[in-house]
Coordinates of C-alpha atoms and ligand atoms in Angstrom, one line a residue:
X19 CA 0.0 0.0 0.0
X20 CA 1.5 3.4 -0.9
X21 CA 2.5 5.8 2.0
X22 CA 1.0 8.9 1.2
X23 CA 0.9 11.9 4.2
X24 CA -2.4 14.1 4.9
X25 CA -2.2 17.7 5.0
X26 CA -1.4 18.6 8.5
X27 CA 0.5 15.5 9.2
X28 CA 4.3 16.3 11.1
X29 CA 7.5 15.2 9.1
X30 CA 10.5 14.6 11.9
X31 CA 13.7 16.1 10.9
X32 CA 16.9 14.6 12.6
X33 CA 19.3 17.5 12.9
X34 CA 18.1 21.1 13.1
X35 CA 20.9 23.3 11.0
X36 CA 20.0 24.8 7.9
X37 CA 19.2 22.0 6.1
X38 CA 16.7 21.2 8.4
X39 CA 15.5 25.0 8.3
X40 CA 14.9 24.9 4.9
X41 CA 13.3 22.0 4.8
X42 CA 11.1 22.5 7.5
X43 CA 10.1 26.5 5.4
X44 CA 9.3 23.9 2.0
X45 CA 7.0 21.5 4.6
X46 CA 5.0 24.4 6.0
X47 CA 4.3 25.7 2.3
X48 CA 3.0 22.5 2.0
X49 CA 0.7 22.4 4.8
X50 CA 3.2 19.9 7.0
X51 CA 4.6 20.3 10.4
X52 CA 7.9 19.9 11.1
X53 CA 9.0 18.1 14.3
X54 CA 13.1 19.1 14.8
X55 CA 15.1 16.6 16.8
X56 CA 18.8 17.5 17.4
X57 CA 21.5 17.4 20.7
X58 CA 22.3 21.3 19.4
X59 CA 19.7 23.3 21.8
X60 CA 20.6 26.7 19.6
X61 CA 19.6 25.2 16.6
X62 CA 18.6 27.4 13.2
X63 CA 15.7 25.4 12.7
X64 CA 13.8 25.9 15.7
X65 CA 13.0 29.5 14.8
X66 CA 10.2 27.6 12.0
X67 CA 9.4 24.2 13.3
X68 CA 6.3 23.7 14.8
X69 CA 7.9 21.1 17.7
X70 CA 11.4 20.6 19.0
X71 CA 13.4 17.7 21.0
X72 CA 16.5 18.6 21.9
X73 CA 18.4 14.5 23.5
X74 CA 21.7 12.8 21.9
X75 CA 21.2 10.2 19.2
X76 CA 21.5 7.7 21.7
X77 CA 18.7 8.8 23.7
X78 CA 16.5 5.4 23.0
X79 CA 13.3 6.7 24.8
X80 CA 13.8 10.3 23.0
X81 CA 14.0 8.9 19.8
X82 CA 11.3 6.5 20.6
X83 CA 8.8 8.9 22.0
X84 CA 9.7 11.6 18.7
X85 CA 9.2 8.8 16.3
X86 CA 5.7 8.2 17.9
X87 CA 4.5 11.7 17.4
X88 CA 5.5 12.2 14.2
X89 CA 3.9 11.0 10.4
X90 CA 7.4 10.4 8.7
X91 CA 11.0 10.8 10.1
X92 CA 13.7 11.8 7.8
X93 CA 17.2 13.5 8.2
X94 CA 19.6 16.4 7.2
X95 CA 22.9 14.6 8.0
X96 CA 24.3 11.1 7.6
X97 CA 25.9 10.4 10.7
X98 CA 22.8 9.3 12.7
X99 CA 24.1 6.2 14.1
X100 CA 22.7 3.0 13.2
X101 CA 21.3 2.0 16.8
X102 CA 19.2 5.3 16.2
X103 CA 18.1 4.7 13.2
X104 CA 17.0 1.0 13.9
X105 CA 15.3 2.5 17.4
X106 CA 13.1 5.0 14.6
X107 CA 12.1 2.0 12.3
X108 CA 10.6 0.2 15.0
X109 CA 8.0 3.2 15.2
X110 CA 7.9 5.2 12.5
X111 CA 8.9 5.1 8.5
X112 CA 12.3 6.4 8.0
X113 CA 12.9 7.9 4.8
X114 CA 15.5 7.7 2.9
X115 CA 15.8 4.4 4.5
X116 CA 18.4 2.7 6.8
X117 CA 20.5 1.2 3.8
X118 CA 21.1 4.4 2.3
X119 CA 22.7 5.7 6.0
X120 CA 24.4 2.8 6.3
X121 CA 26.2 2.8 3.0
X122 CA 26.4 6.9 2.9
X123 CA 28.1 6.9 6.2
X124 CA 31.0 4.5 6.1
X125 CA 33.5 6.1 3.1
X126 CA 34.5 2.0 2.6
X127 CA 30.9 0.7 2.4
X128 CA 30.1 3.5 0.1
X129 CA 33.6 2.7 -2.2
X130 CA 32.2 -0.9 -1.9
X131 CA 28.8 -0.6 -3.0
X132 CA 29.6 1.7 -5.7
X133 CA 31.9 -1.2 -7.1
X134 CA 29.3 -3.4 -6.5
X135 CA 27.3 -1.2 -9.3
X136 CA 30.1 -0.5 -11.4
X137 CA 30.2 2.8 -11.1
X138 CA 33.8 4.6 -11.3
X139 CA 35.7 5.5 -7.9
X140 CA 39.1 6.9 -6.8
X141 CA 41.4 4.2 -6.6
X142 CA 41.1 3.5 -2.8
X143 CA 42.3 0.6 0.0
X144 CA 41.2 0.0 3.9
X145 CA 43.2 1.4 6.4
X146 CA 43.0 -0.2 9.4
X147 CA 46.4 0.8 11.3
X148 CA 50.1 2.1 10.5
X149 CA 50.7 -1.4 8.9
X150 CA 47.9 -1.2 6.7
X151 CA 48.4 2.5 5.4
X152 CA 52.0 1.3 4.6
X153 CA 50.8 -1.4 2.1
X154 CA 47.9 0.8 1.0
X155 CA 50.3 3.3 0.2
X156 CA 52.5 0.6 -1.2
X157 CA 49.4 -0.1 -3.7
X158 CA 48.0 3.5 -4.1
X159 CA 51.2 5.9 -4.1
X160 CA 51.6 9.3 -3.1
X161 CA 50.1 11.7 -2.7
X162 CA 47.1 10.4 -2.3
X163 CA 44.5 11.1 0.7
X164 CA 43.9 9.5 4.0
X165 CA 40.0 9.9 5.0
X166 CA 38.5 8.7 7.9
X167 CA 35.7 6.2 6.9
X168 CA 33.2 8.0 9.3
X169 CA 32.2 11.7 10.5
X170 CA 34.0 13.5 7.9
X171 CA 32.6 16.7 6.3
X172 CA 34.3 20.0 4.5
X173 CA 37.6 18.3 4.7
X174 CA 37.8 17.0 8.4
X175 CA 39.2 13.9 8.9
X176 CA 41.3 14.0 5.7
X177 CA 45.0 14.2 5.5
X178 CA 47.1 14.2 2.5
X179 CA 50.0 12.2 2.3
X180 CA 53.0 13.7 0.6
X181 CA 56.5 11.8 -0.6
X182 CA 58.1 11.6 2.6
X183 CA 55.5 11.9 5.5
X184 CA 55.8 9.3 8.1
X185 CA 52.9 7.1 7.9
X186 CA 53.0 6.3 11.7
X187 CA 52.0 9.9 12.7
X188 CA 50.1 10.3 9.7
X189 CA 48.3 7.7 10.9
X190 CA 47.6 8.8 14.1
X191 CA 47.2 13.0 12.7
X192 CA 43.3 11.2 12.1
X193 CA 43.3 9.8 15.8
X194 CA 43.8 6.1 14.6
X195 CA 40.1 5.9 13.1
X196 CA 39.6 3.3 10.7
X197 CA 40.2 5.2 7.3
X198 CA 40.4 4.5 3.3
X199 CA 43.5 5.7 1.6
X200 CA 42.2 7.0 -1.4
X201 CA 44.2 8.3 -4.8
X202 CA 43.9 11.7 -5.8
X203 CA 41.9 13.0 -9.2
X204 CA 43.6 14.8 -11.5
X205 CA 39.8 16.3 -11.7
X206 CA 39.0 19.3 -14.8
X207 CA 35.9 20.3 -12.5
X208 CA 34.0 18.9 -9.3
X209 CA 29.9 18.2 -10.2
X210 CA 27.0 17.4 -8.7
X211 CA 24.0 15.7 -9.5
X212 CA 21.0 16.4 -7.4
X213 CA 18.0 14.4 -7.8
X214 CA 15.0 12.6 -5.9
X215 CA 13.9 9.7 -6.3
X216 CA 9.9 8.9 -5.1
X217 CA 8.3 5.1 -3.5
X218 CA 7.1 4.3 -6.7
X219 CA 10.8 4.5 -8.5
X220 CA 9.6 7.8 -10.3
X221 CA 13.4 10.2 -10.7
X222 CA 13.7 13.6 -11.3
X223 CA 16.9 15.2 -11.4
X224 CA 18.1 18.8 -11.3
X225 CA 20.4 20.2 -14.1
X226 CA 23.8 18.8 -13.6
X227 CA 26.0 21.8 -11.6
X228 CA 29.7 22.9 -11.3
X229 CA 31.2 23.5 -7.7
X230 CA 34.3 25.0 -6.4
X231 CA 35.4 25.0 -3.0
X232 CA 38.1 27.2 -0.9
X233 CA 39.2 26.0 2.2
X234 CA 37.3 22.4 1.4
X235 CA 33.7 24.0 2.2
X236 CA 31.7 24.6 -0.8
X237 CA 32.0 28.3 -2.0
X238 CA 30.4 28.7 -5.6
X239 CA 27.5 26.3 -7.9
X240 CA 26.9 27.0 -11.4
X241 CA 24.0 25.2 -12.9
X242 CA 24.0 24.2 -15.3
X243 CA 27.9 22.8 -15.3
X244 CA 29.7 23.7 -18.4
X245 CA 29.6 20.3 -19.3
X246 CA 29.6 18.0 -22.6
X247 CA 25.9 16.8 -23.4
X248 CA 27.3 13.5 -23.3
X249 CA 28.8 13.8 -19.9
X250 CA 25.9 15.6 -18.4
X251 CA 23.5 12.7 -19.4
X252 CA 26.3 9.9 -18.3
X253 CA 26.2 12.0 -14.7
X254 CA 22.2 11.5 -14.0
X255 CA 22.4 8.1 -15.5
X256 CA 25.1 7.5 -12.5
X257 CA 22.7 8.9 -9.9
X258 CA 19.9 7.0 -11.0
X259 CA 21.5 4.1 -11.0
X260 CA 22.7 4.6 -7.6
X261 CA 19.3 5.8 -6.5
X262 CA 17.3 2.7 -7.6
X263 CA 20.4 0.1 -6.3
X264 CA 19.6 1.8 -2.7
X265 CA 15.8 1.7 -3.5
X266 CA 15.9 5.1 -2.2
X267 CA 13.0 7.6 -1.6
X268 CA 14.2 11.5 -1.1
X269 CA 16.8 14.0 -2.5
X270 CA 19.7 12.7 -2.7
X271 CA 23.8 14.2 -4.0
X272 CA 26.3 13.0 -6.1
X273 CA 29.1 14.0 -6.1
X274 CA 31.5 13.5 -9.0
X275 CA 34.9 14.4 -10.6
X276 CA 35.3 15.3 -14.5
X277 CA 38.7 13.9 -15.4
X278 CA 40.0 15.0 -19.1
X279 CA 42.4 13.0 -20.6
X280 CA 43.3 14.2 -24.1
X281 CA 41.9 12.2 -27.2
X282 CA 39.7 10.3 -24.6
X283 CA 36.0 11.5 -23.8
X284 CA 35.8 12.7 -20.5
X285 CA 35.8 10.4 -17.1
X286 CA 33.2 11.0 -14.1
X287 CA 34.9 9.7 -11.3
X288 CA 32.2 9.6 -8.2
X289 CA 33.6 10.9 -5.2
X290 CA 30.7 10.6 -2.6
X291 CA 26.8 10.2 -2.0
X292 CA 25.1 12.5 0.2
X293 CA 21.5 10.9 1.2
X294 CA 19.8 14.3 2.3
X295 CA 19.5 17.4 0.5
X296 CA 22.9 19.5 -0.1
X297 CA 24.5 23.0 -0.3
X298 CA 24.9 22.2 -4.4
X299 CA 21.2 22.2 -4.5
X300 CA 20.7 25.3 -2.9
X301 CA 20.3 27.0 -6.2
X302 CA 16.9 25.4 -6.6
X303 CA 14.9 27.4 -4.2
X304 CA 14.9 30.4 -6.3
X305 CA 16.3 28.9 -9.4
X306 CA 14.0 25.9 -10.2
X307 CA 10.4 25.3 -10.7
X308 CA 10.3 23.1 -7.1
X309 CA 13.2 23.5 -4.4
X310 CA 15.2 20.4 -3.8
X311 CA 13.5 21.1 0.2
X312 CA 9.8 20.5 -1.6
X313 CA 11.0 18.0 -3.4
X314 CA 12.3 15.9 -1.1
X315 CA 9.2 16.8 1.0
X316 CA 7.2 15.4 -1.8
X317 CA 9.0 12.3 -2.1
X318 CA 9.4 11.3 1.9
X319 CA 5.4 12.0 1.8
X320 CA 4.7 9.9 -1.1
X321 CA 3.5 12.8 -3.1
X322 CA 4.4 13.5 -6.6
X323 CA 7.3 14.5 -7.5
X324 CA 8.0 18.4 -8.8
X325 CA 8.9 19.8 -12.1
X326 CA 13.1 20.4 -12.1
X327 CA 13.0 22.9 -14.3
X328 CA 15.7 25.6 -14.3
X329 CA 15.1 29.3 -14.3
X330 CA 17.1 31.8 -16.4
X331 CA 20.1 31.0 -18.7
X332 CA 21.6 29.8 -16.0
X333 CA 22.3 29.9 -12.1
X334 CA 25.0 30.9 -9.7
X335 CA 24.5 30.2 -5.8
X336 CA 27.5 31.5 -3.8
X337 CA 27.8 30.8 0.1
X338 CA 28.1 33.2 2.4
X339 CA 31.1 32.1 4.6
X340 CA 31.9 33.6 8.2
X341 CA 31.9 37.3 7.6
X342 CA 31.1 36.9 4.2
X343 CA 27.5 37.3 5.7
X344 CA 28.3 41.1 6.9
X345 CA 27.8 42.1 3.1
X346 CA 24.1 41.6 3.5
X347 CA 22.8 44.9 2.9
X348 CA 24.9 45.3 0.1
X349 CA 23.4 41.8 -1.5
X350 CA 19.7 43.2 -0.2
X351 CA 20.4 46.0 -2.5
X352 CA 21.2 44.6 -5.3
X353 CA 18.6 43.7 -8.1
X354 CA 17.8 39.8 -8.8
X355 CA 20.1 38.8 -5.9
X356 CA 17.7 36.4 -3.7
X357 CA 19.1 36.3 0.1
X358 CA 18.6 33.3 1.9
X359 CA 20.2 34.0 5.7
X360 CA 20.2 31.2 8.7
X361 CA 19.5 32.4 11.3
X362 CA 23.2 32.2 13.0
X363 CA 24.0 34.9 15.3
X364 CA 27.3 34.2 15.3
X365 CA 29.8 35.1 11.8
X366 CA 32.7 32.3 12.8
X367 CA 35.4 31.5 10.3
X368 CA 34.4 29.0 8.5
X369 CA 30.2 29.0 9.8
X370 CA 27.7 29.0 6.3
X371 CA 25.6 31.9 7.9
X372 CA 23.8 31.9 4.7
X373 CA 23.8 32.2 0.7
X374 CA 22.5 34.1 -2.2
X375 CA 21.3 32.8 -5.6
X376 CA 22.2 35.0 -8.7
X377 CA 19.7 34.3 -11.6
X378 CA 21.4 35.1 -15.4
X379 CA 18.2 36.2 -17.7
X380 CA 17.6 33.4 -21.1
X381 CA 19.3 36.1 -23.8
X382 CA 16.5 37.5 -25.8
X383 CA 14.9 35.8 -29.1
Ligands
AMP417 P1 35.2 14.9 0.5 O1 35.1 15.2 1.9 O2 35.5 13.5 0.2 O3 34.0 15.4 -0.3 O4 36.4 15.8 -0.1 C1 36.4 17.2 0.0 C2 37.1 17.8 -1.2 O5 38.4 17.3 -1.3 C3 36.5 17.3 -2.6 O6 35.4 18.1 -2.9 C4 37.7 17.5 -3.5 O7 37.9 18.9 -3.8 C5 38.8 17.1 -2.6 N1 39.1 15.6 -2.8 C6 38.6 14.6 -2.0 N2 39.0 13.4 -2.5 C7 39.8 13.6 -3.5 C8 40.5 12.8 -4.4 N3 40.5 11.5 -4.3 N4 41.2 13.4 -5.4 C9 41.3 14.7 -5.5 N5 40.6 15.6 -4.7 C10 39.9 15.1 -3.7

């Protein structure tokens, strides 16, 4: 029987940053409550849910009693653990489901599975102590990247290792969590595909974009990426493919690599799945027909999917990074800049504290 939610009904967010902000503006558009659960208690999206529970995500009779007051439980972050996430199944649907965390969690299980499906990766190998890095490097070469298989984001818990670093306190630079070392990409461009997939295996997916990143934290999306037709249609085919192996209902991220190597059509190298909405689909909430926060709105209440459709001739969405943010006014100001601010009352280095979206008018005739 298909899941479908009433109007009124309450979706449960884990996490309450601004991923869970935004999604919780797209479910009250929609007539939804939105239930926040996080450990954070100053959390951005408190200031437009409807209901709030602030316990760890080990808290079994938290989770529990949130998952029995809410219609549909879904997440803006892939690190809830997996006793969590089984604790929220017993009592409520959990979309996307617990497969999709459990792959998009573990950097190995996610190499793994994407082998599984044939789908291009970084040349990678477990690392499991100073012994194993030695062989992996043995294998891989240099330089290449240690990552730690969990809780990394925006470059944390990655190390680079150079010609010459000792691998003993490399090693132990990551606190001696079990890791991948992974080879690096001679990459042209860094792309994303975002895309939802619905219960009934229906898949939309946004145009393909372009990001660049300073400091490892996403600074700039173009969308459409500048991008050979070929490789553009290659890159959703990728995502679908990965979205119908997990059987997965939601938005979901891809993130790939172009490699160019001359006389050779272009590589797309995937370099991680994100199983929640992400910051390269911010562009979506002013520059496509339905936000990538409706969307996967629509999808986790087993409503129809949206039209993708892109605005304009195409879209830039720049963060707004630490004190970055200060410029507000300035981007208030100026004509067909849409604002989109957090709610952070604090500008620290680093800190999104917001973004604004840039729409370039279809040239006339
Ligand atoms: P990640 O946390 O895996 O998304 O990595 C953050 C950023 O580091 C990526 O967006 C790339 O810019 C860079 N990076 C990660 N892995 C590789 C790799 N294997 N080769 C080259 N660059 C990488």
């Amino acid at each position: 029987m298909p899941f479908s939610l009433a109007p009124g009904a309450t979706v449960g967010v884990l996490g309450g940053g601004q991923l869970g902000r935004m999604l919780a503006l797209a479910a009250a558009r929609l007539g939804l409550k939105t239930h926040i659960y996080t450990n954070e208690p100053d959390s951005p999206a408190f200031d437009v849910c409807s209901a709030r529970t602030i316990a760890g995500y080990e808290d079994a009779a938290a989770l529990a009693e949130f998952a029995d007051n809410v219609d549909v439980v879904t997440y803006e972050f892939e690190n809830v653990p997996a006793r969590a996430a089984a604790i929220l199944t017993e009592h409520c649907l959990v979309r996307p489901g617990p497969e999709a965390l459990a792959v998009c969690q573990d950097r190995l299980a996610e190499k793994e599975f994407l082998g599984a499906n044939r789908i291009a990766t970084a040349p990678y190998m477990r690392v499991d102590d100073a012994g194993s890095l030695a062989r992996a490097v043995a294998q891989v070469g240099r330089p290449s990247i240690l990552k730690t298989r969990r809780f990394g984001y925006d470059g944390k818990g990655q190390v680079l290792v150079r010609e010459g670093a000792d691998l003993a306190v490399t090693f132990r630079s990551l606190g001696g969590a079990p890791a991948i070392l992974e080879g690096v990409v001679p990459f042209a461009k860094e792309i994303s595909v975002v895309a939802a997939r619905g219960q009934r295996g229906e898949f939309a997916a946004y145009d393909v974009c372009e990001n660049r990143h300073e400091n490892h934290i996403l600074k700039f999306t173009r969308a459409p990426a500048l991008l050979a037709p070929e490789s553009a249609v290659e890159a959703v085919r990728i995502a679908k493919a990965i979205a119908d192996a997990l059987d997965y209902v939601g938005v979901l991220a891809v993130e790939m690599f172009v490699v160019e190597e001359a006389g050779a059509p272009p590589r797309l190298i995937v370099n991680e799945i994100a199983p929640r909405v992400h910051n390269s689909g911010h562009w979506t909430l002013d520059g496509a027909l339905t936000s990538q926060f409706e969307q996967h709105i629509r999808a986790i209440a087993g409503w129809p999917l949206g039209a993708t459709n892109r605005h304009g001739a195409h879209v830039e969405m720049w963060n707004l990074i630490g004190e970055e943010v200060l410029a507000f006014e300035q981007i208030l100001r100026e004509p067909g800049a849409s604002l989109h601010l957090y709610g952070k009352a604090e500008a620290r280095p680093g800190r999104k504290m917001g973004h604004v979206t840039r729409i370039a008018a279809k040239a006339e005739g």
